[in-house]
PDB file of C-alpha atoms in Angstrom:
ATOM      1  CA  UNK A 107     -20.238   7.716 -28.604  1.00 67.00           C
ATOM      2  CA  UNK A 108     -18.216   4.760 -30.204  1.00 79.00           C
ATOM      3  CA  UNK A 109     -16.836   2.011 -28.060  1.00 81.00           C
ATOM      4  CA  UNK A 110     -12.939   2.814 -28.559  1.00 86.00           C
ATOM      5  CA  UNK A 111     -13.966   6.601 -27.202  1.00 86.00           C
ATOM      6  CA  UNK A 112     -15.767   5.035 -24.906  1.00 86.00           C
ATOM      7  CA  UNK A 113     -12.561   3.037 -23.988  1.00 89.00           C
ATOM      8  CA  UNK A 114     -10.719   6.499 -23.869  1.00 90.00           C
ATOM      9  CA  UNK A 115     -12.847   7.918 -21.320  1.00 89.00           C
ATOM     10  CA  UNK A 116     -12.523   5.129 -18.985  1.00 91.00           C
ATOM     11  CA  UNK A 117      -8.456   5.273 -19.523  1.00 93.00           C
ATOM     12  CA  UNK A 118      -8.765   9.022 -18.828  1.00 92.00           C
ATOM     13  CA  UNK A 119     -10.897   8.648 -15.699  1.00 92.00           C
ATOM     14  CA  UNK A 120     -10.499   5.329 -14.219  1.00 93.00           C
ATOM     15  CA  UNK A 121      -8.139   6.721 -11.220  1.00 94.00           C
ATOM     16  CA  UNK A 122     -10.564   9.643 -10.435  1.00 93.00           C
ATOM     17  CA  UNK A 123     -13.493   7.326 -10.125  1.00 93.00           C
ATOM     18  CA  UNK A 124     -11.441   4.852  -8.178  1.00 94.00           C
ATOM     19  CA  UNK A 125     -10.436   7.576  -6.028  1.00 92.00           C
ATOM     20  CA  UNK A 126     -13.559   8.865  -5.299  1.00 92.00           C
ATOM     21  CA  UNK A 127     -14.959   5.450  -4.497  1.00 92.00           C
ATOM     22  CA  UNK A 128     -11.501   4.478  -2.294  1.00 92.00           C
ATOM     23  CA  UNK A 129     -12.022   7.926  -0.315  1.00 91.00           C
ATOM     24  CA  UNK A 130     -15.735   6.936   0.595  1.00 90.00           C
ATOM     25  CA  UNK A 131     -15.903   3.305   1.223  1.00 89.00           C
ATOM     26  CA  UNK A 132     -12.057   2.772   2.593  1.00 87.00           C
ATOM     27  CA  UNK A 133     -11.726  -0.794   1.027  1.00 86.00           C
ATOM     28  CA  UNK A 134      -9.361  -1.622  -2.310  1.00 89.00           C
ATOM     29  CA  UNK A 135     -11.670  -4.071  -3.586  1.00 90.00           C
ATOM     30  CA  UNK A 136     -15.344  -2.585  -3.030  1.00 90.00           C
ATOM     31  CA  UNK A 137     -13.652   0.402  -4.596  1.00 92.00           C
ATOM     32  CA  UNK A 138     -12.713  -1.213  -7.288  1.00 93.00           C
ATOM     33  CA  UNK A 139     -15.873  -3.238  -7.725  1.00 93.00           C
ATOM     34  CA  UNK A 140     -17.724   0.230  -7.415  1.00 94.00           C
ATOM     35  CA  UNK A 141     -15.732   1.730 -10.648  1.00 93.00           C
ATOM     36  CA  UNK A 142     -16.792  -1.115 -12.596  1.00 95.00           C
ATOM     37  CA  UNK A 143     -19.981  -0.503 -11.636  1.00 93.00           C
ATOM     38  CA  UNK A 144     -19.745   3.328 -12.561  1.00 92.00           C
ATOM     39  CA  UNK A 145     -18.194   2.816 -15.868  1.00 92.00           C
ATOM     40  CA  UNK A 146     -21.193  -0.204 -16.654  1.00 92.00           C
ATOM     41  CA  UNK A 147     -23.646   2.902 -15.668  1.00 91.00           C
ATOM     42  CA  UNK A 148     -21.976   5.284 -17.504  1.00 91.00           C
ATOM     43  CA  UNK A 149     -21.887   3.167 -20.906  1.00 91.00           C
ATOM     44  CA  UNK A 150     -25.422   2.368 -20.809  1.00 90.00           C
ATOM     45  CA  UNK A 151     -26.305   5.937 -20.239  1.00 89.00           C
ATOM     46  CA  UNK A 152     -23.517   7.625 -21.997  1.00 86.00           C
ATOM     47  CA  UNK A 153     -26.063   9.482 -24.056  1.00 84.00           C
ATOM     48  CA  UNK A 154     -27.718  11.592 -21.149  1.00 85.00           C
ATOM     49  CA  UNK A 155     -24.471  13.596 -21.316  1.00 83.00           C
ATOM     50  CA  UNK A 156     -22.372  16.073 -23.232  1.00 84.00           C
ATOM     51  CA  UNK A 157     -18.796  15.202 -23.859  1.00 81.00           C
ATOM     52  CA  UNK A 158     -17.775  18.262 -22.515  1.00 83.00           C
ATOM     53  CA  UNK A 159     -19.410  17.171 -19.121  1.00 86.00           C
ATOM     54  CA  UNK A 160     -18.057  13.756 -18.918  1.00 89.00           C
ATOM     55  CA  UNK A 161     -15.744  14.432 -15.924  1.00 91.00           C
ATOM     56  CA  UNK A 162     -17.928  16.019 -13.271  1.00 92.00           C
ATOM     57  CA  UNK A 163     -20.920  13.402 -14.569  1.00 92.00           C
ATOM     58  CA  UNK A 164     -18.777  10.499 -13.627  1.00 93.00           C
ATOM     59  CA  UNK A 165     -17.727  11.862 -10.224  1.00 92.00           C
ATOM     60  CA  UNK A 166     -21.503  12.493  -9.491  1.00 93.00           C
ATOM     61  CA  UNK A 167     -22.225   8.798 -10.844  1.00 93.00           C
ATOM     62  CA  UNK A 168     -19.029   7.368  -8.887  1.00 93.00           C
ATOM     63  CA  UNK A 169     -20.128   9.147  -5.447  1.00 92.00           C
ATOM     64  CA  UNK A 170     -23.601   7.946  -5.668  1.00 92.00           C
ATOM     65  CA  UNK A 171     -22.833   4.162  -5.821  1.00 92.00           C
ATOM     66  CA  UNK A 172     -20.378   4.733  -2.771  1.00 91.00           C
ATOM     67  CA  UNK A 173     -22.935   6.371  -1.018  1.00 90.00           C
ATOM     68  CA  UNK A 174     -25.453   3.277  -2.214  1.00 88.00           C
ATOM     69  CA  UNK A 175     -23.084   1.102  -1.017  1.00 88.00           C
ATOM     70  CA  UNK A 176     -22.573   2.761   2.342  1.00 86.00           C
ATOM     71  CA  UNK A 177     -26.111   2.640   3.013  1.00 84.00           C
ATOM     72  CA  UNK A 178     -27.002  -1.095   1.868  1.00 77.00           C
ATOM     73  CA  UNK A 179     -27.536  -3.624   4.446  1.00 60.00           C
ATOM     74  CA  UNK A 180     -24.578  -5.786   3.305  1.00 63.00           C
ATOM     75  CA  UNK A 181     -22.166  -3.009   3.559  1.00 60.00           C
ATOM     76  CA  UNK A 182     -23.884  -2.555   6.637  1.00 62.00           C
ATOM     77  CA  UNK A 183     -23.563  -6.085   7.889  1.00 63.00           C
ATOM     78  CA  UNK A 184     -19.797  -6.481   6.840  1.00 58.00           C
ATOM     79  CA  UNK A 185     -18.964  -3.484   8.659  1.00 56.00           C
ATOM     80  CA  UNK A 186     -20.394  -5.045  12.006  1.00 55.00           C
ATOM     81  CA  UNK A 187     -18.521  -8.344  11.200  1.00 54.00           C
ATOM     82  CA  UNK A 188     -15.279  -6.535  10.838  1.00 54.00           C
ATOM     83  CA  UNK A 189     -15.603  -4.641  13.942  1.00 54.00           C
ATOM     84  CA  UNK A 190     -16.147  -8.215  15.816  1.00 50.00           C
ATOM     85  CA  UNK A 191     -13.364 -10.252  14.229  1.00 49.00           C
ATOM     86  CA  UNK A 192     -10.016  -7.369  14.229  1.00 49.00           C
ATOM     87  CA  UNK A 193      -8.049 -11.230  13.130  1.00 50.00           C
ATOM     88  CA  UNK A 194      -9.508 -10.425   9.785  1.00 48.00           C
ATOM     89  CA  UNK A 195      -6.896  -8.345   7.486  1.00 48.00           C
ATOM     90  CA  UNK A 196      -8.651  -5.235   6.335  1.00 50.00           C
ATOM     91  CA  UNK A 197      -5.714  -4.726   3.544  1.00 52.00           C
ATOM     92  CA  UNK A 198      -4.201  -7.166   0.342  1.00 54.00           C
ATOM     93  CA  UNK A 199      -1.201  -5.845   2.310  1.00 55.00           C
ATOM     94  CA  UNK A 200      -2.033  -7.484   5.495  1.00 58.00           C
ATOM     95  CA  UNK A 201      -2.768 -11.381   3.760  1.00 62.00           C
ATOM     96  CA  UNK A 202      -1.837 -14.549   5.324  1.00 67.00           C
ATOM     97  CA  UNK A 203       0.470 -14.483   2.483  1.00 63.00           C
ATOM     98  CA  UNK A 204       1.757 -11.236   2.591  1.00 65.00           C
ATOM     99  CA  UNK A 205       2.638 -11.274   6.084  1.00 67.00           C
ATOM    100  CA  UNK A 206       4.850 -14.652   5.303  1.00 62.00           C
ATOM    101  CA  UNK A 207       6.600 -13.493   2.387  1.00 61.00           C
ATOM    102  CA  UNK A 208       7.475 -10.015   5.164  1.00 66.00           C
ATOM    103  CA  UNK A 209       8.595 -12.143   8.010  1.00 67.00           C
ATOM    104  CA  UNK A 210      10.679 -14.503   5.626  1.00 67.00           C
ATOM    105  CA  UNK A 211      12.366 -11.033   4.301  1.00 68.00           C
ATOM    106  CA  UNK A 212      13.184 -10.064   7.772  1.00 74.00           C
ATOM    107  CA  UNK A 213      14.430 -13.535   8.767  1.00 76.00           C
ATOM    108  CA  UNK A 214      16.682 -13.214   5.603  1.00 78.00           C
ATOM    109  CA  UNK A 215      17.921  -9.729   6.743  1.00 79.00           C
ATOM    110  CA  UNK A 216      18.390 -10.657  10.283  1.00 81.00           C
ATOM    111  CA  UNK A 217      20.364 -13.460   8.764  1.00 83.00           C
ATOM    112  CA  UNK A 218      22.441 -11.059   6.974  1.00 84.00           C
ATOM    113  CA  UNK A 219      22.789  -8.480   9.940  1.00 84.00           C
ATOM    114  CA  UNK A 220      24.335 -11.157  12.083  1.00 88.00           C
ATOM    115  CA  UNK A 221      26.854 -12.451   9.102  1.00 88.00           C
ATOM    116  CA  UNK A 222      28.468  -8.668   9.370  1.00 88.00           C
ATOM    117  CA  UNK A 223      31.832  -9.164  10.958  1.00 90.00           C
ATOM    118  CA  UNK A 224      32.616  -6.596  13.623  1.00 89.00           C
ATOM    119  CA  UNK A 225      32.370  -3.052  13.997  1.00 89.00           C
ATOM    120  CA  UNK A 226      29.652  -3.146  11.938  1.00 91.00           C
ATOM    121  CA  UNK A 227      28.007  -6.148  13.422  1.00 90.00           C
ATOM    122  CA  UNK A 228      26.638  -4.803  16.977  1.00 90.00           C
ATOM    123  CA  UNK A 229      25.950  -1.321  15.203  1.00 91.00           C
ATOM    124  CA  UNK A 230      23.687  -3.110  12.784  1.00 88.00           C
ATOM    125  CA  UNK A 231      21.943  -5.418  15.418  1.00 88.00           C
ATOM    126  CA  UNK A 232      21.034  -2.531  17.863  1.00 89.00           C
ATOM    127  CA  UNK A 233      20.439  -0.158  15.135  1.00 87.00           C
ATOM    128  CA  UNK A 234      17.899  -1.973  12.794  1.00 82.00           C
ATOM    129  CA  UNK A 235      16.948  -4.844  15.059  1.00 80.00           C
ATOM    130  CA  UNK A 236      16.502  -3.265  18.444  1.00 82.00           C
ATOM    131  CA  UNK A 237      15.871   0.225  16.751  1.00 82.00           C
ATOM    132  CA  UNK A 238      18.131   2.104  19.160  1.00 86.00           C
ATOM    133  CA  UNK A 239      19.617   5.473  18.188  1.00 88.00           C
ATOM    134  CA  UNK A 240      22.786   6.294  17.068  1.00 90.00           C
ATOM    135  CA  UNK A 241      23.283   7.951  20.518  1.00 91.00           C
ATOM    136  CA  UNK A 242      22.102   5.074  22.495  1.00 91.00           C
ATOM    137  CA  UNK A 243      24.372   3.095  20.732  1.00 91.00           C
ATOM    138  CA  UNK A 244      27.418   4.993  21.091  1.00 92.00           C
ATOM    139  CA  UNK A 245      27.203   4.873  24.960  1.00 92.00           C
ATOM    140  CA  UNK A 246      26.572   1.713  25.365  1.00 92.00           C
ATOM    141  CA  UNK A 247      29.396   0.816  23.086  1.00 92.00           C
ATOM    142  CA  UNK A 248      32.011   3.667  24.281  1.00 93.00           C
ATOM    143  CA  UNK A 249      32.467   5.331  20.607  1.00 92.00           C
ATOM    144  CA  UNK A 250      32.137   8.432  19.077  1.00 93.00           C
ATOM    145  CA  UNK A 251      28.932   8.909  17.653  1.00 91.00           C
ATOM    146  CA  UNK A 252      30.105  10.500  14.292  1.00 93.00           C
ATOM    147  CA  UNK A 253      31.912   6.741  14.130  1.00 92.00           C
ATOM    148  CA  UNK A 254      28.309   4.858  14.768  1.00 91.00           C
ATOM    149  CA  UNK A 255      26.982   6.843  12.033  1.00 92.00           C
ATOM    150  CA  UNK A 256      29.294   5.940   9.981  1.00 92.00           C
ATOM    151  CA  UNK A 257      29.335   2.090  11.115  1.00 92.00           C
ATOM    152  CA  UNK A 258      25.794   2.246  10.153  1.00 90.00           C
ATOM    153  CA  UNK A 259      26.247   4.170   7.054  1.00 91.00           C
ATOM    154  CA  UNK A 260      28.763   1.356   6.082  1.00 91.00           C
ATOM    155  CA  UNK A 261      26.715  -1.599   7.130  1.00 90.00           C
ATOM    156  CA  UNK A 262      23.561  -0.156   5.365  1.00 87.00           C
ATOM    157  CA  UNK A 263      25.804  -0.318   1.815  1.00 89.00           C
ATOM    158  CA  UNK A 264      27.218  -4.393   2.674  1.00 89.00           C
ATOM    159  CA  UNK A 265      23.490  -5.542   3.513  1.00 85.00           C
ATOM    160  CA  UNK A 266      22.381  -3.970   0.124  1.00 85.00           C
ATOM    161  CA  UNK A 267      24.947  -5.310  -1.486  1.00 86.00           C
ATOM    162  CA  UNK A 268      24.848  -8.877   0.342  1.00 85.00           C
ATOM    163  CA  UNK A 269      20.632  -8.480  -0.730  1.00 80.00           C
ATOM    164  CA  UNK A 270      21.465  -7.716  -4.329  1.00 80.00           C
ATOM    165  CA  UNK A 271      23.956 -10.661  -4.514  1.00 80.00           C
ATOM    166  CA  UNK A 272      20.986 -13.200  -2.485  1.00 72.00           C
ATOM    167  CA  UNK A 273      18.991 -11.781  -5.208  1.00 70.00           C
ATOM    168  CA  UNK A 274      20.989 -12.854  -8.354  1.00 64.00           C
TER     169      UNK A 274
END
């Protein structure tokens, strides 16, 4: 097999593999580190298989280094560690920096809320900072709740639009 079909292959079945690995280890970058792995294995014994075989071969190949990994000492070890310190993010989406760049977001929409002139400007504070419902908030304001809905409704369409303007 030729290095640009080679190059195909791992196009075609990068996701599956990375799937495969994902579903059995549960961590983004082990899984991804596993797929490299698989492909490297793969390549150096693409000749031990038919073309027409390829897919199933590289789910069998992908499984087995999850299931290598699983049962390693460091995986293991990590595992352990993880269970002792919860501080530690197990995501990318959970990073030191991710979870700054989230709060600063909702300071900026919280900033916005409050800048809504009233009726829209209790709505909005009880509806998407306090979370209430739109019944909730129509008792403890005295209106209709068809009119809260649309309050919110209304408020929903300035904050985009105040968001798209911050943006620009």
């Amino acid at each position: 097999m030729t290095n640009e079909k080679f190059d195909q292959v791992v196009l075609q079945y990068q996701r599956l593999v990375y799937t495969i690995c994902f579903q059995m280890v549960r961590d983004h970058f082990e899984a991804q580190n596993l797929t490299q792995d698989t492909f490297l294995s793969a390549y150096t014994h693409i000749g031990s298989c038919r073309e027409e075989d390829l897919k199933p071969w590289l789910a069998r190949i992908a499984a087995n280094k999850a299931r290598d990994y699983l049962k390693s000492a460091y995986a293991r070890r990590v595992q352990l560690e993880d269970e002792d310190s919860p501080e530690r993010p197990d995501t990318p989406e959970d990073s030191p920096d991710n979870r700054y760049i989230a709060a600063e977001g909702e300071q900026i929409i919280r900033d916005k809320i409050y800048s809504l002139k009233e009726p829209y400007l209790q709505v909005s504070v009880q509806f998407f900072l306090q979370e209430k419902s739109v019944a909730e908030i129509a008792r403890a304001l005295g209106r209709p709740p068809k009119t809260v809905q649309t309050q919110i409704y209304r408020a929903r369409l300035m904050l985009r639009e105040m968001l798209k303007e911050a943006k620009t």
